[in-house]
Coordinates of C-alpha atoms in Angstrom, one line a residue:
X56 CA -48.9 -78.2 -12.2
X57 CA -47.9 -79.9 -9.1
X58 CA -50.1 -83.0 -8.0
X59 CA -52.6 -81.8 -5.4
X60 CA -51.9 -82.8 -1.6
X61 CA -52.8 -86.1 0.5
X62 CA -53.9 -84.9 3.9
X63 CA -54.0 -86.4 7.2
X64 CA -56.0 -85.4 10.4
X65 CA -54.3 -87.1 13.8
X66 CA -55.0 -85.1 16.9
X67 CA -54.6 -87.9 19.2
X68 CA -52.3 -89.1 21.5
X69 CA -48.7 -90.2 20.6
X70 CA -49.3 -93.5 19.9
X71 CA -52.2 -93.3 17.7
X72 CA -49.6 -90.7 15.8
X73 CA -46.8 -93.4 15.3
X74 CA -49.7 -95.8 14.3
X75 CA -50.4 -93.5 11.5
X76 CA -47.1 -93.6 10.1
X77 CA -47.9 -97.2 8.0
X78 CA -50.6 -95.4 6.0
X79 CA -48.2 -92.5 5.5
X80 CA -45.6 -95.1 4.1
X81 CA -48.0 -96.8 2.0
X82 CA -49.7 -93.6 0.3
X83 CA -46.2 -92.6 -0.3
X84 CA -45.4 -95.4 -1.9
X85 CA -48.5 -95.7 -4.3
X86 CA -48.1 -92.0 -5.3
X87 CA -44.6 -90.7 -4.5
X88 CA -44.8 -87.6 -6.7
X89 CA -48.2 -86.3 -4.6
X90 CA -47.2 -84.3 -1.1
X91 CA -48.2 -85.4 2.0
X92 CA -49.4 -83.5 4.9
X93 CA -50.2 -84.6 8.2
X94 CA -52.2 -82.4 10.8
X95 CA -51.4 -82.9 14.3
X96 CA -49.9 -81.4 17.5
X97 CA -46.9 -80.0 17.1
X98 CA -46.1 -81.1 20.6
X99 CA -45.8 -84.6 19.1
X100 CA -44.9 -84.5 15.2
X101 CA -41.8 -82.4 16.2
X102 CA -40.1 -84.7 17.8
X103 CA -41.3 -87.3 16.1
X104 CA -40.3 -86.0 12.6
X105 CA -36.9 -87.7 12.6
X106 CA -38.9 -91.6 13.0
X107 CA -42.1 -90.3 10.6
X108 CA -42.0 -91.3 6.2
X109 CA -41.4 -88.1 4.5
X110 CA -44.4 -85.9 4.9
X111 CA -45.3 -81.7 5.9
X112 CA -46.6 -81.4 9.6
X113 CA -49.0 -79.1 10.1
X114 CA -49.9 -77.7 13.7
X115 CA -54.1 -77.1 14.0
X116 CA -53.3 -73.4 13.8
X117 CA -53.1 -73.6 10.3
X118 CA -56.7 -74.7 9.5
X119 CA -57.7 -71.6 7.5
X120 CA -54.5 -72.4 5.1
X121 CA -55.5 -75.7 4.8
X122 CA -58.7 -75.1 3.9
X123 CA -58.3 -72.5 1.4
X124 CA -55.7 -75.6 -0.3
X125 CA -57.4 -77.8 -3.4
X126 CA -56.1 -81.5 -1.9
X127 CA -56.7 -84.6 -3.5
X128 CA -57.5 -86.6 -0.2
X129 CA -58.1 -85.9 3.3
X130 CA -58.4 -89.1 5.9
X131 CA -59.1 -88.2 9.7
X132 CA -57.9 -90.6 11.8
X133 CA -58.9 -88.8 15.1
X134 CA -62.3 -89.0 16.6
X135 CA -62.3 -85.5 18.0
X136 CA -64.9 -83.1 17.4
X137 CA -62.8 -80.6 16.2
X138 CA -61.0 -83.0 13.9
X139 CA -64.1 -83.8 12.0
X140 CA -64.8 -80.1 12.3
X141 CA -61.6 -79.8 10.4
X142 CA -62.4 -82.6 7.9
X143 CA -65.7 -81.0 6.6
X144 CA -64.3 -77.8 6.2
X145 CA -61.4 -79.0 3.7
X146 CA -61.7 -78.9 -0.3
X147 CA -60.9 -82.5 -1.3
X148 CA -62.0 -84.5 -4.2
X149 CA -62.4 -87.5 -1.6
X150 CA -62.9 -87.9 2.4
X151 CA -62.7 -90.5 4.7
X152 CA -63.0 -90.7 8.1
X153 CA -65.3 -88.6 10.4
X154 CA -66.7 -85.1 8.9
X155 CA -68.8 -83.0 10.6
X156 CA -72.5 -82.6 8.7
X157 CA -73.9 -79.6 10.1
X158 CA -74.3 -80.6 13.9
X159 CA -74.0 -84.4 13.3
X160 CA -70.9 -86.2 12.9
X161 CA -70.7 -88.9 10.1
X162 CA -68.8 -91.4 8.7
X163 CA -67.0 -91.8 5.2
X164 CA -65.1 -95.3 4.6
X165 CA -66.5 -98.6 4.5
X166 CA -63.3 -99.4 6.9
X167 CA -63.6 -96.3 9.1
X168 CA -67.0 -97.1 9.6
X169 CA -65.9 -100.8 11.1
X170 CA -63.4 -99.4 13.2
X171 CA -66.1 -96.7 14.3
X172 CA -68.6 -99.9 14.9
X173 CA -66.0 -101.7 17.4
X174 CA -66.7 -99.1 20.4
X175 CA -67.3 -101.3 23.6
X176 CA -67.9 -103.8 20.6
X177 CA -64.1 -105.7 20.0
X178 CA -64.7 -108.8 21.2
X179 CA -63.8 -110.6 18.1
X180 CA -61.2 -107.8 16.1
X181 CA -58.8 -109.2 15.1
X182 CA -57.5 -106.4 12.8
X183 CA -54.8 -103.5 14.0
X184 CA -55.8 -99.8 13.9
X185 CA -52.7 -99.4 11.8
X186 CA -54.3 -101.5 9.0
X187 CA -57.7 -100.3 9.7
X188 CA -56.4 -96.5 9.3
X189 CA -55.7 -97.7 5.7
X190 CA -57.9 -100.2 4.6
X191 CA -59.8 -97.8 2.6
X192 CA -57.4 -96.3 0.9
X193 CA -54.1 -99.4 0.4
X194 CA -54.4 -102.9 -1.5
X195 CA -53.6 -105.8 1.1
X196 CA -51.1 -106.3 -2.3
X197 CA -49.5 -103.2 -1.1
X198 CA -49.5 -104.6 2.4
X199 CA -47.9 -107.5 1.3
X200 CA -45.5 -105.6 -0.1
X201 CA -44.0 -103.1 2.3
X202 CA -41.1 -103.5 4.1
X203 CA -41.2 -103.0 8.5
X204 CA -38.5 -101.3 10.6
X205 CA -36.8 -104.3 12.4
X206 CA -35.9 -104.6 16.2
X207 CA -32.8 -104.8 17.0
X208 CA -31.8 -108.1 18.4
X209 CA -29.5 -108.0 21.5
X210 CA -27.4 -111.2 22.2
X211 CA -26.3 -110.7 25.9
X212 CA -26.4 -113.2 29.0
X213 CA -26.2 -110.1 31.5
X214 CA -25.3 -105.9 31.1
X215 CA -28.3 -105.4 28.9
X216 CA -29.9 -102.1 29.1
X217 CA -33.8 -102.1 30.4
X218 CA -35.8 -99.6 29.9
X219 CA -39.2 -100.4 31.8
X220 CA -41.7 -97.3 31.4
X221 CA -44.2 -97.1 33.9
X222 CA -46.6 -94.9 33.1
X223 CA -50.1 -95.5 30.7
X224 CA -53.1 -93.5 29.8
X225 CA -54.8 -95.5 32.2
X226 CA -53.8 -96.7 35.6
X227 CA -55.8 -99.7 35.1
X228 CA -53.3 -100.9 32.0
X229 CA -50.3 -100.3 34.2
X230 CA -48.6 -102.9 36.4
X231 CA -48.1 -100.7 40.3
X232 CA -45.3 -99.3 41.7
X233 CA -44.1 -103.0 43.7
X234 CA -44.1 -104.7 40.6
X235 CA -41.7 -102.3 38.6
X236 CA -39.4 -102.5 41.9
X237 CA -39.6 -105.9 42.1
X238 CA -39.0 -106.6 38.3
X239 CA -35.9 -104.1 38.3
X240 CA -34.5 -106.3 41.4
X241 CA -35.0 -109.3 38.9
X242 CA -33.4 -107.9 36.3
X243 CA -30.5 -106.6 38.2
X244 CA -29.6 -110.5 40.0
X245 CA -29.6 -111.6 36.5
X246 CA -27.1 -108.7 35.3
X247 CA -28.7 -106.2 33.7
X248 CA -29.1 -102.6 33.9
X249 CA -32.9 -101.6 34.3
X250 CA -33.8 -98.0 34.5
X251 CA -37.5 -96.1 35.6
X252 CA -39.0 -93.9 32.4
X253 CA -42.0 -92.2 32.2
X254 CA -43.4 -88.5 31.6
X255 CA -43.5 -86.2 33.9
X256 CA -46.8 -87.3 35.5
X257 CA -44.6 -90.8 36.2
X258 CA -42.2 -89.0 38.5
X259 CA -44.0 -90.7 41.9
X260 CA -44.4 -94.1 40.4
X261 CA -41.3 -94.1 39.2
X262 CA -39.7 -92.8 42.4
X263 CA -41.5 -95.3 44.0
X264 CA -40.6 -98.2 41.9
X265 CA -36.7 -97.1 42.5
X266 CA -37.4 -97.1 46.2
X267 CA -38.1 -100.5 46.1
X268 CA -35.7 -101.6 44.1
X269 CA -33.2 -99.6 46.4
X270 CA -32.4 -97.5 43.1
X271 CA -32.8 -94.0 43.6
X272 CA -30.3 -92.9 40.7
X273 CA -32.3 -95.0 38.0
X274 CA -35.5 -93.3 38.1
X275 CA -35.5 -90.9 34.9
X276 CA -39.2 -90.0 34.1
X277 CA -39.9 -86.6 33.5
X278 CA -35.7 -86.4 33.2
X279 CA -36.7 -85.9 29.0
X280 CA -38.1 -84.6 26.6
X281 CA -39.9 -86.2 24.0
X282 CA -37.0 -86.0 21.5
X283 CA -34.7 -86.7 24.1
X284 CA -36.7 -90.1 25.3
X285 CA -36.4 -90.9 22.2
X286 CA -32.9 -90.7 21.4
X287 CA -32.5 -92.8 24.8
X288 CA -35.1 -95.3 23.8
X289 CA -32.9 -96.0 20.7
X290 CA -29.8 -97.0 23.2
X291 CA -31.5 -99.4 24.9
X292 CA -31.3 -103.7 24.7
X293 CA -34.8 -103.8 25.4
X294 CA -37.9 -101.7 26.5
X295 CA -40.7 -103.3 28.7
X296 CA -43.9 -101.2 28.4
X297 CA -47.6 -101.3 28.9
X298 CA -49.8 -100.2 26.2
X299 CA -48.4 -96.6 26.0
X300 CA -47.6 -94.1 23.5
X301 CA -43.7 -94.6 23.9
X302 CA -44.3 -97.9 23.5
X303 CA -45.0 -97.8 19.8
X304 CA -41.9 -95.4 19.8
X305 CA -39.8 -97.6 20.7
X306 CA -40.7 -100.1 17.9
X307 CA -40.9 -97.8 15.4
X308 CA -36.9 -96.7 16.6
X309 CA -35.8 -100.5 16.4
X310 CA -35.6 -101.0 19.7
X311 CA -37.2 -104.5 21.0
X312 CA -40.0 -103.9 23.1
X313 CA -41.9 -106.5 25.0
X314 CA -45.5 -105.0 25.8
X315 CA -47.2 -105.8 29.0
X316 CA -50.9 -106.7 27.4
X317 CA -52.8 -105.9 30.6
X318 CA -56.0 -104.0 31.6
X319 CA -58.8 -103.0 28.8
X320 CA -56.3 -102.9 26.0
X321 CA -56.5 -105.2 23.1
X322 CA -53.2 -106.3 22.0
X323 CA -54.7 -107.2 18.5
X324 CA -55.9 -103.8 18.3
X325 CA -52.5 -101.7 19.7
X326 CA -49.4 -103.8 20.3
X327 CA -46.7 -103.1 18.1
X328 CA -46.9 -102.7 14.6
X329 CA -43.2 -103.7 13.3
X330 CA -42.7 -107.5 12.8
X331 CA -40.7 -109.0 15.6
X332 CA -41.8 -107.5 18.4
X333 CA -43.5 -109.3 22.2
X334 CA -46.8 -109.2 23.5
X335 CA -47.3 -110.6 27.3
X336 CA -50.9 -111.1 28.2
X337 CA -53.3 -112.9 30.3
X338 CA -54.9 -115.9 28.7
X339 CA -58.4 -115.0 30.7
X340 CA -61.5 -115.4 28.6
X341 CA -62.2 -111.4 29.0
X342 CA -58.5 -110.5 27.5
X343 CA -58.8 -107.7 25.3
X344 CA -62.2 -106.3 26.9
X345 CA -63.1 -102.8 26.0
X346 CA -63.8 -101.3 29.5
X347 CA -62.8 -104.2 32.3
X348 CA -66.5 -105.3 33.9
X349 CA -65.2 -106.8 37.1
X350 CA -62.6 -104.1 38.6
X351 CA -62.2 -101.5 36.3
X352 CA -59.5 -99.7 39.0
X353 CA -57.5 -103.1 39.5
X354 CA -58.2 -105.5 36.7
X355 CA -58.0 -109.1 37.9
X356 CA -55.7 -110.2 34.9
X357 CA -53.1 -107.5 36.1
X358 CA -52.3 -110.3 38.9
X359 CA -51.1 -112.6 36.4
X360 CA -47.9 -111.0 35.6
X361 CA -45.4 -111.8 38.2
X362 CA -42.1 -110.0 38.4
X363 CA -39.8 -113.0 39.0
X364 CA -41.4 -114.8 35.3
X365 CA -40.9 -111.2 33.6
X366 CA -37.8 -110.7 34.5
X367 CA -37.1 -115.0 33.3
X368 CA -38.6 -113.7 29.6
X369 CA -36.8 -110.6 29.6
X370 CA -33.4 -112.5 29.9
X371 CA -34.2 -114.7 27.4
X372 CA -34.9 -111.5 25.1
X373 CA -32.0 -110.1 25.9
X374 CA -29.8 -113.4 25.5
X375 CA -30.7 -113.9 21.7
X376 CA -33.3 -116.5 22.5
X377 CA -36.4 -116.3 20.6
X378 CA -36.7 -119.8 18.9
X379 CA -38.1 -121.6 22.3
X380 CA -40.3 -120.4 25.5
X381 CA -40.8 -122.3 28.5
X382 CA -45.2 -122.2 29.5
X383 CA -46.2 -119.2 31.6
X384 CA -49.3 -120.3 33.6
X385 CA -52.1 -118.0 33.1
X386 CA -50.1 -115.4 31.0
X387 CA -49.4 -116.2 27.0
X388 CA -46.4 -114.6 24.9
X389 CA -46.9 -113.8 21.2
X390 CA -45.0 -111.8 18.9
X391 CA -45.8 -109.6 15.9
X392 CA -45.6 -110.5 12.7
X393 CA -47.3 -109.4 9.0
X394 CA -49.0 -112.3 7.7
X395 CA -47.7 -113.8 3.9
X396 CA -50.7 -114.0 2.9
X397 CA -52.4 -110.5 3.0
X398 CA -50.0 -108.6 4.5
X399 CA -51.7 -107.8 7.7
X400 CA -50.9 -107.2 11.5
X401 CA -51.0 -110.9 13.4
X402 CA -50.0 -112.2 16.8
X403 CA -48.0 -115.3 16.5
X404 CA -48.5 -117.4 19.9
X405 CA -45.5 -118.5 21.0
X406 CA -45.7 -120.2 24.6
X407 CA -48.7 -123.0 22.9
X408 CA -49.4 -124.9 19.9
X409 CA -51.4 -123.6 17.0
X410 CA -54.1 -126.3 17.1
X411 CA -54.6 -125.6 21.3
X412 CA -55.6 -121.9 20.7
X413 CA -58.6 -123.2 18.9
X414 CA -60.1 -125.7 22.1
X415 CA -62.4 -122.6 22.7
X416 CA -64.7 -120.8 20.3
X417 CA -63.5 -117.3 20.7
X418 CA -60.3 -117.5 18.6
X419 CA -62.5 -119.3 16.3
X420 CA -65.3 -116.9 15.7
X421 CA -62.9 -114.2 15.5
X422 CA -60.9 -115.4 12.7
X423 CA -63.6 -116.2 11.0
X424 CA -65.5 -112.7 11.8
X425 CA -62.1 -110.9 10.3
X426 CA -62.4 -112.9 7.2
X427 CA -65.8 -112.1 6.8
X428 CA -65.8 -108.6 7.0
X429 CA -62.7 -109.1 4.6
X430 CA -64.5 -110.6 2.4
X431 CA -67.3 -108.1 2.0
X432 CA -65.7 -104.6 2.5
X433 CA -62.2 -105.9 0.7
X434 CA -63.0 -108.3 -2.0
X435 CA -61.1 -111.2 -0.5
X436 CA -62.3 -114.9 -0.4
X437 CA -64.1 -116.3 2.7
X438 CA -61.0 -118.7 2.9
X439 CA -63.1 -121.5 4.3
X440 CA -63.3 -119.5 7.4
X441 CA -66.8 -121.0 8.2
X442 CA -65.5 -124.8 7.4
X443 CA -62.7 -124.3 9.7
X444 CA -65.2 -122.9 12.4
X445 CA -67.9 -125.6 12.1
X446 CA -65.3 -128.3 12.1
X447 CA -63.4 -126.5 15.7
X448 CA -67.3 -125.5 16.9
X449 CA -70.2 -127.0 15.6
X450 CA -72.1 -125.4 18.4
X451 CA -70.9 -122.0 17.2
X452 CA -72.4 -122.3 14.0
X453 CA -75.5 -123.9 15.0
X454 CA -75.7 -120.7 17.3
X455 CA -75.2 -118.3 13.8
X456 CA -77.7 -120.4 12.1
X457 CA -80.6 -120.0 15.1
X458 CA -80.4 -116.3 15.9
X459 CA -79.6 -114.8 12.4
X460 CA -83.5 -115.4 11.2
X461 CA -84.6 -113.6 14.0
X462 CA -82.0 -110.4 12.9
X463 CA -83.3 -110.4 9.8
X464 CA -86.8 -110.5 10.7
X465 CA -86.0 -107.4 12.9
X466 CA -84.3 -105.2 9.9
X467 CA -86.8 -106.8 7.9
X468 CA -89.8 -105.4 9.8
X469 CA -88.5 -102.3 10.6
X470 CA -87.8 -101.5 6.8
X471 CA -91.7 -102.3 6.0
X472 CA -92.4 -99.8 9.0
X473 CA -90.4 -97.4 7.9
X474 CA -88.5 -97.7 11.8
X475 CA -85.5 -96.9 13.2
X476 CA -83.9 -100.0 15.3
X477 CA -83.9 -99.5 18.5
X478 CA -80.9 -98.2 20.7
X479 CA -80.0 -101.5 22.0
X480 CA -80.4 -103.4 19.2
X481 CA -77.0 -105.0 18.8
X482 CA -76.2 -105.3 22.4
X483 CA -79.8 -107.0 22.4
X484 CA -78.1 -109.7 20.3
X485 CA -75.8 -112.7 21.3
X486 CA -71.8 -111.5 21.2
X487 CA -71.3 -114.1 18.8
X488 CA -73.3 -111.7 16.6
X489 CA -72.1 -108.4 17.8
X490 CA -69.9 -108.0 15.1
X491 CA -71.9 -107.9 12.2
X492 CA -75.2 -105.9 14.4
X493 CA -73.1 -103.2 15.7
X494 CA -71.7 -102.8 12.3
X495 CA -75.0 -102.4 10.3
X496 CA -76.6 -100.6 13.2
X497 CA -73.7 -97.9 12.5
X498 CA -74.2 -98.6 9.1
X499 CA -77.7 -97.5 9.2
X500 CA -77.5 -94.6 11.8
X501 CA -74.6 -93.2 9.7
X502 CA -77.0 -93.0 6.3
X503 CA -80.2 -91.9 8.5
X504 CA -81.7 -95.1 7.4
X505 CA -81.5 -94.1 3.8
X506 CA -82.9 -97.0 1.2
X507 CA -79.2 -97.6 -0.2
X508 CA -78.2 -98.0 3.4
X509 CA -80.5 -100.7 4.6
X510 CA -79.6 -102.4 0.8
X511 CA -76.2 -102.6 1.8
X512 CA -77.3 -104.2 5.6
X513 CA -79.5 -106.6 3.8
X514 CA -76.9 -107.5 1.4
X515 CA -74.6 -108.5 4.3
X516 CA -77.6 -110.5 6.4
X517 CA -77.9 -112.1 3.2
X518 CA -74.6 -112.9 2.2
X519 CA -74.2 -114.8 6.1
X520 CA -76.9 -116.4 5.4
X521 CA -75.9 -117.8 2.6
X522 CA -72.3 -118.6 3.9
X523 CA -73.9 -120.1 6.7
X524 CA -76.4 -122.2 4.2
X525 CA -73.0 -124.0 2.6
X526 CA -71.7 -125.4 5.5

């Protein structure tokens, strides 16, 4: 008797599809003899079939097949209604993700639940939704273990082939037309060959850009399809993209990407997730906001990225040099990379030393906020991630230590009262906090409140506490 399905649920956009291919790879690997099948829009499986780990695509239409199928897992990825309409309705001896419970949506998946939790709420993640697809489901030994599609490293001082895509989900995490024209005038005076791609919906920005590079011939979006961007994306030296679908197609493909880390986009979150990759992005205090606060049209950081210093670091890409980078003011370049230590997604700053990434508390708290939650919903050790924290920001810790007591009177006394917490509760808290409120208010909500619910919240108040109480 054959070995009853894995099953998938991604309805999203193109890049939350590619992002999906790690867990594929991984649940392959840990059960090769089990089918997979993956549920998504045939609009952008099929052409992505030829870059996905060996797995059946399924279009939505075939939901009443699906359901009628015994499978042995189903994880939905996608936070669509009719996804976790789909996800309830499937006979599977375990769920995770969201699942539809008669006309509430809940959440299955310590992990899932997190990611669910960081909605307007990401201040401090510092894990990638690749990993966090998984989490639930792969060993961070199995992480450790896997082996990443590498980039293909040009070693040219002039006739590289640019790709620079303009288009993105939002305009806001776009650079304008005037800076793709000016950066493809940059590129071209140092001796390369840069060309305008985008969808279909790019065709004005793109003609644009071209017009202001004096290029009309080199603007090409909407020129493909998605199978045929693809094949194209795999010919060039190097693609420059914002956060965007093709972006993560690209990198998949082996093709070196440098991602233009701008708008409400965190590049912890979405950048890459192959080793070896770049990330450009503003070194503003608000980088990686969920919804930009100050413009959310025209994002102040956007101003930060220059043409003429793109175009500097694109020629350096493109000439083999990746060992030194000069300092670009107000902008910091990174580059991905799988940590030796658990395996996971990491940013590697490469434009200032290790130590000076530390001189503000952020970086801090957030390291030590991902090894937290690693150590409670994964099993791993704190890793001293409160002593390195007290010794870079006493004041941080001091901060922890004053406003937890009054958290857990609040879940304490609404417990005896047999109370809901209100709405606000974790945005009521200081964002230092946020982390670990909007998690357990989640928590909570998701279990309506249930008794082994607010044990688990208490058992995490507790455990800070505690944490906190050693340093």
């Amino acid at each position: 008797m054959s070995a009853a399905p894995n099953l998938i649920i991604q309805l999203q956009r193109m890049g939350d599809l590619v992002m999906s291919f790690p867990l594929l790879a991984w649940l392959k690997a840990a059960d090769p003899t089990r089918p997979l099948w993956v549920l998504a829009e045939p609009g952008f499986f099929e052409p992505l079939m030829p870059l996905s780990p060996d797995a059946v695509f399924f279009p939505p239409e075939a939901e009443e097949q699906l359901a009628r199928t015994p499978l042995h897992r189903v994880i939905n990825l996608s936070h669509r209604p009719e996804a976790a309409r789909l996800a309830s309705r499937m006979k599977a001896e375990y769920l995770l993700g969201p699942y539809a419970s008669g006309e509430v949506v809940r959440i299955k998946g310590a992990w899932q639940l997190y990611r669910a939790s960081l909605v307007h709420n990401n201040r401090h993640n510092l894990l990638h939704w690749a990993d966090l697809n998984a989490l639930d489901t792969v060993s961070l030994r199995s992480m450790r273990r896997t082996s990443w599609p590498a980039p293909r490293i040009p070693s040219l001082t002039q006739g590289g082939k640019v790709g620079l895509f303009v288009g993105a989900s939002e305009a806001a995490k776009r650079p304008a037309p005037e800076f793709w024209g000016e950066l493809a005038l940059e590129l071209l005076r140092r001796g390369h060959k840069p060309v305008f791609l985008g969808g279909k919906g790019e065709r004005s920005l793109g003609g644009a850009a071209a017009l202001r590079a004096g290029l009309p011939r080199s603007n090409l979006c909407g020129y493909f399809s998605l199978s045929e961007l693809l094949r194209f994306l795999r010919g060039l030296d190097l693609l420059i993209t914002p956060d965007t679908g093709p972006m993560h197609v690209g990198a998949w493909g082996g093709t070196l990407t440098l991602n233009l880390s701008m708008g409400p986009v965190n590049a912890w979150e979405t950048a890459p997730a192959p080793p070896g990759h770049f990330v450009l992005r503003p070194t503003a205090s608000c980088v990686g906001c969920w919804r930009c606060t100050r413009n959310s049209e025209n994002p102040p950081c956007r101003k930060r990225f220059q043409p003429a210093r793109v175009a500097f670091l694109a020629h350096r890409l493109l000439s083999g040099k990746h060992d030194r980078f000069p300092h670009l003011p107000g902008l910091e370049l990174m580059r991905t990379r799988r940590a030796t230590s658990l395996g996971l997604f990491e940013l590697e700053a490469l434009t200032r030393p290790y130590e000076s990434s530390f001189r503000e508390a952020r970086p801090a708290l957030s390291l030590f906020w991902r090894q937290w939650f690693l150590a409670g919903l994964a099993g791993q050790t704190d890793e001293n991630a409160a002593t390195f924290l007290a010794e870079k920001h006493p004041r941080a810790i001091s901060l922890l230590h004053s406003h937890l007591p009054r958290i857990q009177t609040e879940c304490a006394q609404a417990l005896r009262s047999n109370n809901i917490l209100p709405k606000a509760f974790w945005q009521a808290t200081p964002p230092l906090l946020r982390p670990l409120t909007g998690y357990l208010q989640l928590l909570l909500e998701n279990d309506d409140y249930s008794r082994d619910a607010w044990k688990k919240a208490l058992d995490h108040l507790e455990r800070l506490a505690a944490l906190l109480a050693d340093v």
